[in-house]
Coordinates of C-alpha atoms in Angstrom, one line a residue:
X186 CA 0.0 0.0 0.0
X187 CA 2.8 2.4 0.9
X188 CA 4.5 1.5 -2.4
X189 CA 1.4 2.4 -4.3
X190 CA 1.1 5.7 -2.6
X191 CA 4.8 6.5 -3.3
X192 CA 4.3 5.7 -6.9
X193 CA 1.2 7.8 -7.1
X194 CA 3.0 10.7 -5.4
X195 CA 5.8 10.5 -7.9
X196 CA 3.3 10.5 -10.8
X197 CA 1.6 13.5 -9.3
X198 CA 4.8 15.5 -9.0
X199 CA 5.7 14.7 -12.6
X200 CA 2.3 15.9 -13.7
X201 CA 2.6 19.1 -11.7
X202 CA 6.1 19.7 -13.1
X203 CA 4.6 19.4 -16.6
X204 CA 2.0 22.0 -15.7
X205 CA 4.6 24.3 -14.1
X206 CA 2.6 24.6 -10.8
X207 CA 4.5 26.3 -8.0
X208 CA 5.8 24.1 -5.2
X209 CA 3.6 25.4 -2.5
X210 CA 0.4 24.8 -4.5
X211 CA 1.7 21.3 -5.2
X212 CA 1.6 20.5 -1.5
X213 CA -2.0 21.7 -1.2
X214 CA -3.1 19.7 -4.3
X215 CA -1.4 16.6 -2.9
X216 CA -3.0 17.3 0.5
X217 CA -6.5 17.4 -1.0
X218 CA -5.9 14.5 -3.3
X219 CA -4.8 11.8 -0.8
X220 CA -7.2 10.6 1.8
X221 CA -5.2 10.0 5.0
X222 CA -7.3 7.7 7.2
X223 CA -4.6 7.1 9.9
X224 CA -1.5 8.8 11.1
X225 CA 1.3 6.5 10.0
X226 CA 4.7 8.1 10.6
X227 CA 6.3 5.5 8.4
X228 CA 4.3 6.6 5.4
X229 CA 6.4 8.7 3.0
X230 CA 3.5 11.1 2.3
X231 CA 2.9 11.7 6.0
X232 CA 6.6 12.3 6.6
X233 CA 6.7 14.8 3.7
X234 CA 3.8 16.7 5.2
X235 CA 5.4 16.8 8.6
X236 CA 8.6 18.2 7.2
X237 CA 6.6 20.9 5.3
X238 CA 4.7 21.9 8.4
X239 CA 7.8 22.0 10.5
X240 CA 9.5 24.2 7.9
X241 CA 6.5 26.6 7.8
X242 CA 6.4 26.7 11.6
X243 CA 10.1 27.6 11.7
X244 CA 9.6 30.4 9.1
X245 CA 6.6 31.8 11.1
X246 CA 8.7 31.9 14.3
X247 CA 11.5 33.5 12.5
X248 CA 9.3 36.2 11.0
X249 CA 7.5 36.7 14.3
X250 CA 10.8 37.2 16.1
X251 CA 11.8 39.9 13.5
X252 CA 8.5 41.8 14.0
X253 CA 8.7 41.5 17.7
X254 CA 12.3 42.7 17.8
X255 CA 11.5 45.6 15.5
X256 CA 8.7 46.8 17.8
X257 CA 10.9 46.6 20.8
X258 CA 13.5 48.7 19.1
X259 CA 10.9 51.4 18.4
X260 CA 9.3 51.3 21.9
X261 CA 10.8 53.7 24.4
X262 CA 11.2 52.0 27.8
X263 CA 9.1 53.7 30.3
X264 CA 11.0 52.9 33.5
X265 CA 13.0 56.1 33.2
X266 CA 10.0 58.2 32.5
X267 CA 8.4 56.9 35.6
X268 CA 11.4 57.9 37.8
X269 CA 11.4 61.3 36.2
X270 CA 7.8 61.8 37.1
X271 CA 8.2 60.8 40.7
X272 CA 8.2 64.0 42.9
X273 CA 8.8 64.5 46.6
X274 CA 5.3 65.8 47.1
X275 CA 3.8 62.5 46.0
X276 CA 2.6 61.3 49.4
X277 CA 0.6 58.2 48.2
X278 CA 2.7 55.7 46.2
X279 CA 1.5 53.2 43.6
X280 CA 0.2 50.2 45.4
X281 CA -1.5 46.8 45.0
X282 CA -4.5 46.7 47.3
X283 CA -6.0 43.3 48.2
X284 CA -9.6 44.0 49.1
X285 CA -13.1 42.5 49.6
X286 CA -16.5 43.6 48.4
X287 CA -19.8 42.9 50.2
X288 CA -23.3 43.5 49.1
X289 CA -26.4 43.4 51.3
X290 CA -29.8 43.8 49.9
X291 CA -32.5 44.6 52.4
X292 CA -35.6 45.5 50.4
X293 CA -37.9 44.1 49.1
X294 CA -36.1 40.8 49.9
X295 CA -32.9 40.1 51.8
X296 CA -29.8 38.8 50.0
X297 CA -26.1 39.2 50.7
X298 CA -22.7 38.0 49.3
X299 CA -19.1 38.7 49.8
X300 CA -16.2 38.2 47.4
X301 CA -12.4 38.9 47.4
X302 CA -11.4 41.8 45.1
X303 CA -8.2 43.5 43.9
X304 CA -7.7 47.2 43.6
X305 CA -4.6 49.2 42.7
X306 CA -3.8 52.7 43.8
X307 CA -2.3 55.1 41.2
X308 CA -1.1 58.6 41.8
X309 CA -2.6 60.5 38.9
X310 CA 0.3 61.9 36.8
X311 CA 2.5 58.8 37.0
X312 CA 3.0 56.6 34.0
X313 CA 5.3 53.7 33.1
X314 CA 6.3 50.3 34.5
X315 CA 7.0 49.4 38.1
X316 CA 9.2 46.3 38.3
X317 CA 6.9 44.4 35.8
X318 CA 4.1 44.1 38.3
X319 CA 2.2 47.3 37.7
X320 CA 2.1 49.7 34.8
X321 CA 0.2 52.9 33.8
X322 CA -0.3 53.9 30.2
X323 CA 2.8 51.9 29.2
X324 CA 3.5 50.4 25.8
X325 CA 5.0 47.4 27.7
X326 CA 2.2 46.6 30.1
X327 CA 3.0 44.9 33.4
X328 CA 1.1 42.0 34.9
X329 CA -1.5 44.5 36.3
X330 CA -2.1 47.4 34.0
X331 CA -4.1 50.7 34.1
X332 CA -4.9 52.2 30.8
X333 CA -6.3 55.8 30.6
X334 CA -8.6 54.7 27.7
X335 CA -10.8 52.9 30.2
X336 CA -11.5 56.0 32.3
X337 CA -13.5 59.2 32.3
X338 CA -14.8 60.6 28.9
X339 CA -14.6 58.4 25.8
X340 CA -13.1 59.5 22.5
X341 CA -9.9 61.2 23.9
X342 CA -7.4 58.7 22.5
X343 CA -3.8 59.3 23.6
X344 CA -4.7 61.4 26.6
X345 CA -3.1 60.6 30.0
X346 CA -5.1 60.1 33.2
X347 CA -4.1 63.6 34.3
X348 CA -5.1 65.2 31.1
X349 CA -8.5 63.5 31.0
X350 CA -9.1 64.3 34.7
X351 CA -8.3 68.0 34.1
X352 CA -10.7 68.1 31.1
X353 CA -13.5 66.5 33.0
X354 CA -13.1 68.8 36.0
X355 CA -13.1 71.9 33.8
X356 CA -16.6 70.8 32.5
X357 CA -17.7 70.6 36.1
X358 CA -16.5 74.0 37.1
X359 CA -13.4 72.8 39.0
X360 CA -10.2 74.6 38.1
X361 CA -6.6 73.5 38.5
X362 CA -6.2 75.6 41.6
X363 CA -9.1 73.7 43.4
X364 CA -7.0 70.6 43.8
X365 CA -3.3 69.8 44.1
X366 CA -3.1 66.1 43.4
X367 CA -5.3 63.1 42.8
X368 CA -5.2 59.4 43.6
X369 CA -7.1 56.7 41.7
X370 CA -8.2 53.4 43.2
X371 CA -9.4 51.1 40.5
X372 CA -9.5 47.5 39.4
X373 CA -6.5 46.9 37.0
X374 CA -6.4 44.9 33.7
X375 CA -4.8 41.5 33.8
X376 CA -3.7 40.1 30.4
X377 CA -5.6 42.9 28.8
X378 CA -8.9 42.1 30.4
X379 CA -10.8 44.1 33.0
X380 CA -14.4 44.5 34.2
X381 CA -14.5 47.5 36.5
X382 CA -17.9 48.2 38.2
X383 CA -16.6 51.3 40.1
X384 CA -13.5 53.4 40.5
X385 CA -12.7 56.0 43.1
X386 CA -10.8 59.2 42.5
X387 CA -9.6 61.0 45.5
X388 CA -8.8 64.7 45.0
X389 CA -6.7 66.6 47.6
X390 CA -6.0 70.3 48.0
X391 CA -2.6 71.8 48.9
X392 CA -3.3 71.2 52.6
X393 CA -3.7 67.4 51.9
X394 CA -7.4 67.6 52.7
X395 CA -9.7 65.4 50.8
X396 CA -11.8 68.0 48.9
X397 CA -13.5 66.0 46.1
X398 CA -14.2 62.4 45.2
X399 CA -15.2 61.1 41.8
X400 CA -17.2 57.8 41.6
X401 CA -16.9 56.3 38.1
X402 CA -19.6 53.7 37.7
X403 CA -19.8 51.2 34.9
X404 CA -22.7 48.8 34.2
X405 CA -22.7 45.6 32.3
X406 CA -23.8 47.3 29.1
X407 CA -20.5 49.3 29.0
X408 CA -22.3 52.5 29.9
X409 CA -20.7 54.9 32.3
X410 CA -21.6 57.6 34.9
X411 CA -19.3 60.0 36.6
X412 CA -20.4 61.5 40.0
X413 CA -18.4 64.4 41.3
X414 CA -18.8 64.6 45.0
X415 CA -17.9 67.6 47.1
X416 CA -18.6 66.1 50.5
X417 CA -20.6 67.3 53.5
X418 CA -24.0 66.6 51.9
X419 CA -24.7 63.3 53.6
X420 CA -26.6 62.6 56.7
X421 CA -24.7 61.5 59.8
X422 CA -27.2 58.8 60.4
X423 CA -25.7 55.4 60.9
X424 CA -26.4 52.8 58.2
X425 CA -29.5 50.7 58.9
X426 CA -28.8 47.8 61.2
X427 CA -30.4 45.5 58.8
X428 CA -27.3 45.8 56.5
X429 CA -25.9 42.4 57.7
X430 CA -22.7 44.1 58.7
X431 CA -21.0 43.5 62.0
X432 CA -21.7 46.3 64.6
X433 CA -18.0 46.7 65.3
X434 CA -17.3 47.4 61.6
X435 CA -20.0 50.0 61.5
X436 CA -18.7 51.8 64.6
X437 CA -15.1 51.6 63.3
X438 CA -16.2 53.0 59.9
X439 CA -18.2 55.7 61.6
X440 CA -15.2 56.8 63.8
X441 CA -12.8 57.0 60.8
X442 CA -15.3 58.6 58.4
X443 CA -13.7 61.6 56.8
X444 CA -15.7 62.1 53.6
X445 CA -19.5 61.8 53.0
X446 CA -22.0 62.8 50.4
X447 CA -25.4 62.1 49.0
X448 CA -26.7 62.5 45.5
X449 CA -29.6 61.4 43.2
X450 CA -29.5 58.2 41.3
X451 CA -29.9 58.6 37.5
X452 CA -28.0 55.7 36.1
X453 CA -29.1 52.1 35.4
X454 CA -26.7 49.7 37.2
X455 CA -28.8 46.7 38.3
X456 CA -31.8 45.3 36.5
X457 CA -33.4 44.8 40.0
X458 CA -33.4 48.5 40.8
X459 CA -35.1 51.4 38.9
X460 CA -33.3 54.6 38.0
X461 CA -34.9 56.5 40.8
X462 CA -33.7 56.9 44.4
X463 CA -30.5 58.2 45.9
X464 CA -27.0 57.2 46.9
X465 CA -25.0 58.1 50.0
X466 CA -21.2 57.5 50.4
X467 CA -19.1 57.1 53.5
X468 CA -15.4 56.9 52.8
X469 CA -12.2 56.7 54.7
X470 CA -9.5 59.1 53.6
X471 CA -6.6 56.8 52.5
X472 CA -4.1 59.7 53.0
X473 CA -5.3 60.4 56.5
X474 CA -5.0 56.7 57.3
X475 CA -1.5 56.6 55.8
X476 CA -0.4 59.5 58.0
X477 CA -1.8 57.8 61.1
X478 CA -0.8 54.2 60.6
X479 CA 1.8 54.3 57.8
X480 CA -0.4 51.9 55.7
X481 CA -2.8 52.8 52.9
X482 CA -6.3 51.5 53.5
X483 CA -9.5 52.0 51.7
X484 CA -13.0 51.5 53.1
X485 CA -16.0 52.9 51.2
X486 CA -19.6 52.2 51.9
X487 CA -22.4 53.1 49.5
X488 CA -26.1 53.0 50.5
X489 CA -28.8 52.9 47.9
X490 CA -32.2 54.3 49.0
X491 CA -35.5 54.1 47.1
X492 CA -37.5 57.1 46.1
X493 CA -39.4 56.7 49.4
X494 CA -36.2 56.7 51.4
X495 CA -36.2 53.0 52.1
X496 CA -32.6 51.6 52.4
X497 CA -32.4 49.0 49.6
X498 CA -28.8 48.0 49.2
X499 CA -25.5 48.5 51.1
X500 CA -22.3 47.9 49.1
X501 CA -18.9 48.1 50.8
X502 CA -15.4 47.7 49.5
X503 CA -12.5 47.6 51.9
X504 CA -8.9 46.6 52.1
X505 CA -8.2 43.1 53.3
X506 CA -4.6 42.4 54.1
X507 CA -1.4 44.4 53.7
X508 CA -1.0 46.6 50.6
X509 CA 1.9 45.7 48.4
X510 CA 4.4 48.2 47.0
X511 CA 5.2 46.9 43.4
X512 CA 8.6 48.6 43.5
X513 CA 9.7 46.6 46.6
X514 CA 8.0 43.3 46.1
X515 CA 10.4 40.3 45.6
X516 CA 10.3 37.7 42.8
X517 CA 8.8 35.0 45.1
X518 CA 6.2 37.4 46.5
X519 CA 5.3 38.4 42.9
X520 CA 4.7 34.8 41.9
X521 CA 2.5 34.2 44.9
X522 CA 0.6 37.4 44.5
X523 CA -0.1 36.7 40.8
X524 CA -1.1 33.2 41.5
X525 CA -3.6 34.4 44.1
X526 CA -5.1 37.4 42.4
X527 CA -4.8 36.7 38.6
X528 CA -8.3 35.2 38.4
X529 CA -10.2 37.8 40.3
X530 CA -10.7 40.2 37.4
X531 CA -12.0 37.4 35.1
X532 CA -14.5 36.2 37.8
X533 CA -16.1 39.6 38.3
X534 CA -18.6 39.4 35.5
X535 CA -19.5 35.7 36.1
X536 CA -20.1 36.5 39.7
X537 CA -22.5 39.3 38.8
X538 CA -24.4 37.0 36.5
X539 CA -24.6 34.3 39.1
X540 CA -26.0 36.7 41.8
X541 CA -28.4 38.1 39.2
X542 CA -29.7 34.6 38.5
X543 CA -30.2 34.0 42.2
X544 CA -32.2 37.2 42.6
X545 CA -34.3 36.4 39.5
X546 CA -34.9 32.7 39.9
X547 CA -35.0 32.3 43.7
X548 CA -36.0 35.7 45.0
X549 CA -38.3 36.4 42.1
X550 CA -37.4 40.1 42.1
X551 CA -38.9 42.5 39.5
X552 CA -36.7 43.1 36.5
X553 CA -36.3 46.7 35.2
X554 CA -35.2 46.8 31.6
X555 CA -32.3 49.0 30.6
X556 CA -33.3 52.6 29.7
X557 CA -31.3 54.8 27.4
X558 CA -28.7 56.9 29.2
X559 CA -29.4 60.5 30.2
X560 CA -27.5 63.6 29.2
X561 CA -25.4 63.3 32.3
X562 CA -24.2 59.8 31.5
X563 CA -21.8 58.3 28.9
X564 CA -23.2 55.8 26.4
X565 CA -21.6 52.6 25.3
X566 CA -18.7 52.7 22.8
X567 CA -19.3 52.8 19.0
X568 CA -19.5 49.6 17.0
X569 CA -17.7 49.6 13.7
X570 CA -20.9 50.0 11.8
X571 CA -22.2 52.9 14.0
X572 CA -18.9 54.7 13.5
X573 CA -19.3 54.6 9.7
X574 CA -23.0 55.5 9.9
X575 CA -22.1 58.6 12.0
X576 CA -20.1 59.9 9.0
X577 CA -23.1 59.5 6.7
X578 CA -25.4 61.1 9.2
X579 CA -23.1 64.1 9.6
X580 CA -23.0 64.6 5.8
X581 CA -26.8 64.2 5.6
X582 CA -27.3 66.8 8.4
X583 CA -24.9 69.2 6.7
X584 CA -26.8 68.9 3.4
X585 CA -30.1 69.6 5.1
X586 CA -28.8 72.8 6.6
X587 CA -27.2 74.0 3.4
X588 CA -30.5 73.4 1.5
X589 CA -32.6 75.2 4.1
X590 CA -34.8 77.9 2.5
X591 CA -35.0 79.7 5.8
X592 CA -32.2 80.8 8.2
X593 CA -31.2 78.0 10.4
X594 CA -28.3 77.0 12.7
X595 CA -27.6 73.5 14.0
X596 CA -25.1 72.7 16.8
X597 CA -24.4 69.0 16.3
X598 CA -22.7 67.0 19.1
X599 CA -21.9 63.4 18.2
X600 CA -21.5 60.6 20.7
X601 CA -18.1 60.5 22.4
X602 CA -16.8 63.3 20.3
X603 CA -13.5 65.0 21.2
X604 CA -14.9 68.2 19.8
X605 CA -17.3 70.5 21.7
X606 CA -19.7 70.4 18.7
X607 CA -20.0 71.1 15.0
X608 CA -21.9 74.3 14.1
X609 CA -23.8 74.3 10.8
X610 CA -25.2 77.4 9.2
X611 CA -27.7 77.9 6.4
X612 CA -26.6 80.3 3.7
X613 CA -29.1 83.1 4.8
X614 CA -28.3 82.8 8.6
X615 CA -27.1 85.9 10.4
X616 CA -26.6 85.7 14.2
X617 CA -27.9 89.2 14.9
X618 CA -31.2 88.6 13.2
X619 CA -31.7 84.8 13.5
X620 CA -29.9 83.8 16.7
X621 CA -33.3 82.4 17.9
X622 CA -33.4 79.9 15.1
X623 CA -30.8 77.6 16.6
X624 CA -31.2 73.9 17.2
X625 CA -28.9 71.8 19.3
X626 CA -28.8 68.1 18.4
X627 CA -26.8 66.0 20.9
X628 CA -26.5 62.2 20.4
X629 CA -26.6 60.4 23.8
X630 CA -26.0 56.9 22.6
X631 CA -24.3 55.5 19.5
X632 CA -27.4 53.4 19.1
X633 CA -29.0 56.5 17.5
X634 CA -27.2 56.0 14.3
X635 CA -28.1 52.3 13.9
X636 CA -31.7 53.1 14.7
X637 CA -31.9 56.2 12.4
X638 CA -31.6 54.1 9.3
X639 CA -34.7 52.1 10.2
X640 CA -37.0 55.0 9.6
X641 CA -38.4 55.8 6.1
X642 CA -38.8 59.5 7.1
X643 CA -36.1 61.3 8.9
X644 CA -38.4 63.8 10.6
X645 CA -40.2 60.8 12.2
X646 CA -36.8 59.4 13.3
X647 CA -36.1 62.7 15.2
X648 CA -39.6 62.7 16.7
X649 CA -39.2 59.1 18.1
X650 CA -35.5 59.2 19.0
X651 CA -35.2 62.7 20.3
X652 CA -38.6 63.8 21.5
X653 CA -40.1 60.7 22.9
X654 CA -42.5 61.3 25.8
X655 CA -40.5 58.9 28.0
X656 CA -36.9 60.0 28.3
X657 CA -35.9 56.3 28.8
X658 CA -36.4 55.8 25.1
X659 CA -34.4 58.8 23.9
X660 CA -31.1 58.2 22.1
X661 CA -30.5 61.9 21.3
X662 CA -31.8 65.2 22.5
X663 CA -33.0 68.3 20.7
X664 CA -32.9 71.7 22.3
X665 CA -34.2 75.0 20.8
X666 CA -37.3 73.8 19.1
X667 CA -40.5 75.9 19.4
X668 CA -43.0 74.7 22.0
X669 CA -46.0 75.1 19.6
X670 CA -46.7 72.3 17.2
X671 CA -47.8 74.7 14.5
X672 CA -46.0 76.0 12.6
X673 CA -43.8 73.0 12.2
X674 CA -40.5 72.9 14.2
X675 CA -37.5 74.6 12.5
X676 CA -35.7 71.4 11.6
X677 CA -38.7 69.7 10.2
X678 CA -39.5 72.4 7.7
X679 CA -36.9 70.9 5.4
X680 CA -38.6 67.5 5.3
X681 CA -41.1 68.6 2.7
X682 CA -38.8 71.0 0.9
X683 CA -35.8 68.8 0.1
X684 CA -36.4 66.4 -2.8
X685 CA -34.2 64.0 -4.5
X686 CA -34.4 63.0 -8.2
X687 CA -32.9 59.6 -7.5
X688 CA -30.7 59.7 -10.6
X689 CA -28.2 57.2 -9.2
X690 CA -30.2 54.2 -10.4
X691 CA -29.9 55.2 -14.0
X692 CA -26.3 54.1 -14.3
X693 CA -26.4 51.4 -11.6
X694 CA -25.9 47.7 -12.5
X695 CA -28.7 45.2 -12.3
X696 CA -27.2 43.6 -9.2
X697 CA -26.9 46.9 -7.4
X698 CA -30.5 47.7 -8.2
X699 CA -31.6 44.4 -6.8
X700 CA -29.5 44.8 -3.7
X701 CA -30.9 48.3 -3.0
X702 CA -34.4 47.1 -3.6
X703 CA -33.9 44.2 -1.3
X704 CA -32.7 46.6 1.4
X705 CA -35.8 48.6 1.0
X706 CA -38.0 45.6 1.4
X707 CA -36.1 44.5 4.5
X708 CA -36.5 47.8 6.3
X709 CA -38.4 47.4 9.6
X710 CA -38.9 49.3 12.8
X711 CA -36.0 49.4 15.3
X712 CA -36.0 47.4 18.5
X713 CA -38.7 48.2 21.1
X714 CA -40.6 50.4 18.7
X715 CA -43.9 51.5 20.0
X716 CA -45.1 54.0 17.4
X717 CA -47.5 53.2 14.6
X718 CA -45.5 55.0 12.0
X719 CA -43.1 52.1 11.9
X720 CA -45.7 49.9 10.3
X721 CA -45.7 52.2 7.2
X722 CA -42.2 51.0 6.3
X723 CA -43.4 47.4 6.3
X724 CA -46.5 47.9 4.1
X725 CA -45.0 50.3 1.6
X726 CA -41.2 49.6 1.3
X727 CA -39.6 52.7 -0.2
X728 CA -36.2 54.3 -0.1
X729 CA -35.9 56.8 2.8
X730 CA -34.6 60.3 2.5
X731 CA -31.4 59.1 4.0
X732 CA -31.1 56.3 1.4
X733 CA -31.6 58.7 -1.5
X734 CA -29.0 61.2 -0.1
X735 CA -26.4 58.5 0.3
X736 CA -26.9 57.1 -3.2
X737 CA -26.7 60.5 -4.8
X738 CA -24.0 62.3 -2.8
X739 CA -21.7 59.7 -1.2
X740 CA -19.0 57.8 -3.0
X741 CA -19.1 54.8 -0.6
X742 CA -22.8 54.3 -0.8
X743 CA -22.3 50.5 -1.0
X744 CA -20.8 50.6 2.5
X745 CA -24.0 52.2 3.8
X746 CA -26.2 49.7 1.9
X747 CA -24.3 46.7 3.4
X748 CA -24.5 48.1 6.9
X749 CA -28.2 49.0 6.6
X750 CA -29.1 45.6 5.1
X751 CA -27.2 43.9 7.9
X752 CA -29.1 45.8 10.6
X753 CA -32.4 45.1 9.0
X754 CA -31.8 41.3 8.8
X755 CA -30.5 41.3 12.3
X756 CA -33.6 43.0 13.6
X757 CA -35.9 40.7 11.7
X758 CA -34.2 37.3 12.3
X759 CA -31.5 37.7 15.0
X760 CA -33.2 39.6 17.9
X761 CA -31.7 42.9 16.8
X762 CA -28.1 41.7 17.5
X763 CA -25.8 42.1 14.5
X764 CA -23.1 40.0 16.4
X765 CA -25.5 37.1 16.4
X766 CA -25.9 37.4 12.6
X767 CA -22.1 37.3 12.2
X768 CA -22.0 34.2 14.3
X769 CA -24.6 32.5 12.2
X770 CA -22.7 33.5 9.1
X771 CA -19.6 31.9 10.4
X772 CA -21.5 28.7 11.3
X773 CA -23.0 28.6 7.9
X774 CA -19.7 29.0 6.1
X775 CA -18.2 26.3 8.3
X776 CA -21.1 24.0 7.4
X777 CA -20.4 24.6 3.7
X778 CA -16.8 23.6 4.1
X779 CA -17.8 20.4 6.0
X780 CA -20.4 19.5 3.4
X781 CA -17.9 19.9 0.6
X782 CA -15.3 17.8 2.4
X783 CA -17.7 15.1 3.3
X784 CA -19.1 14.9 -0.3
X785 CA -15.7 14.7 -1.9
X786 CA -14.6 12.1 0.6
X787 CA -17.5 9.7 0.3
X788 CA -18.5 10.1 -3.3
X789 CA -16.4 8.6 -6.1
X790 CA -15.0 11.5 -8.0
X791 CA -15.4 11.4 -11.7
X792 CA -11.9 13.0 -12.1
X793 CA -9.0 11.2 -10.5
X794 CA -5.5 11.8 -11.9
X795 CA -4.3 8.6 -10.3
X796 CA -7.1 6.4 -11.8
X797 CA -7.9 8.1 -15.1
X798 CA -11.0 6.9 -17.0
X799 CA -13.3 8.1 -19.6
X800 CA -16.2 10.3 -18.5
X801 CA -19.7 9.0 -18.7
X802 CA -23.0 10.9 -19.0
X803 CA -23.9 10.0 -15.4
X804 CA -20.7 11.7 -14.2
X805 CA -21.9 15.2 -15.3
X806 CA -24.2 15.6 -12.3
X807 CA -21.5 14.5 -9.8
X808 CA -18.9 16.8 -11.4
X809 CA -21.2 19.8 -11.4
X810 CA -22.1 19.2 -7.8
X811 CA -18.5 18.9 -6.8
X812 CA -17.6 22.2 -8.5
X813 CA -20.6 23.9 -6.9
X814 CA -19.7 22.7 -3.4
X815 CA -16.0 23.6 -3.9
X816 CA -17.0 27.2 -4.7
X817 CA -20.0 27.4 -2.4
X818 CA -18.2 29.9 0.0
X819 CA -17.4 32.2 -2.9
X820 CA -20.9 32.0 -4.2
X821 CA -22.3 32.8 -0.7
X822 CA -19.9 35.7 -0.4
X823 CA -21.1 37.1 -3.7
X824 CA -24.8 36.7 -2.7
X825 CA -24.2 38.2 0.7
X826 CA -22.5 41.3 -0.6

């Protein structure tokens, strides 16, 4: 048998030499020709394949080493920059803070849990690596890493923690003279992953007094809320005794309390709590504790109260064990520390899901569905499709303003924009005469762009997405519109004026016309749509104003068509989740590959270069099916486009 395979292999190589096929393609042809049913290391063909794979692996390692070495040559080591940034006034050093978090739910049903947790303390303004254990904004991350991209406002790529903090405080009316230095306590990344429910920013004045605190809260939907606390607004009442916390801990926390505040709740965190109510914070000053005991310790207690002032939830995070200085930790201690705490960050999200399942299935608590973020919160990040749609929407809005027959000014603020806003003027606008005809459009969530394409009429889109009666459904806000419904609002006057001739279809190919027509028929209302206007798009599929504008004025209209079609299909068949559609596409393509391989393996092929024979009429069907299956992925890609 081995002799027959060797002879067949020799014949194959002679045939390929005659056809002048490159050597690499020969190996692939040989691989698809032979059916290896068992791994026989004595087989000449198997040994040849092993040698080829070993050679390719060596080449890959060699090329990867060159690339890695090249990157290291261009990366500036950050240890020196860290030492240069260390100043004598820096009273709180970078630290690893082993901690514990406890949650006690008191109303309407009791539930409590406690987990170990890991925080790190970072003096804001420091960057670089610290003995490989801890790093801040470093191009060579340590085991535990803090990246400024994960904090404060989105969209400010390349900014340091200090720069982002200063920019945020300026928007809140806090100047550089109001604080001297800041200390961040947060959960670090490990191997690039982190899920960070809450971070604490401590801001001190020149007299080392804790003047402000910032609570940066993240929910499981990757939305964010920043609370700037100035202290002194909380009651001195002790936390309710039903909090399932030891009395000694309560007394100790009360004695060492140095910062307290209370504020209204306006951010969706837990599906078992509404967006109403209030929070109160009681926190130990880590700098004061450091001055008294020589050790940095954190102890923060947050109480959630309902709108009727019933204590519902008590959450506490506190140091457990001795803080570790990454600059002084030994190698053996580093190994033990990593082994003990490396898994905590990965377990945070599963722990949340597990406790939520208990509350839902065992406690039968009411579930509050996620509302859209308010103007004071930060929406989730863009998806790739939403980022592209934002460019189309901006061009569309610019076109509307430029075509306005009446004076109009629009201040457009996109989601997570680094800019303060884009101001658009109509040709006849003068500020002295028409300053009252100004509309401010602020996008609150990137979901606005993916929902906007679902509407056949853009004025209805603004009505539903910006002016919904319930603010929980608003993905954008409009300010400056007249209160009276008649005459029509300033921005909507253009809906009946701007017309498109739709000349783009005249030179379009047949396939493109079919694709655009298919997109129009697939158009459907967006998720959680409660307005009757959405049914119009289903009964009378027609291109929207947005579609016509993109076809006539945008060069990359096909990109828009693909994105819109994907969103419509996902909404109709995949629960409105485009990622699920991508997963189904991957599964389908894998199935095509498996079917092709199974068919070619089990069915006698009409063409076999090792056993040539004359073709018969009954081979035509098998041959056509083989070619069809072999190119099925390419056909699917063409159809899907």
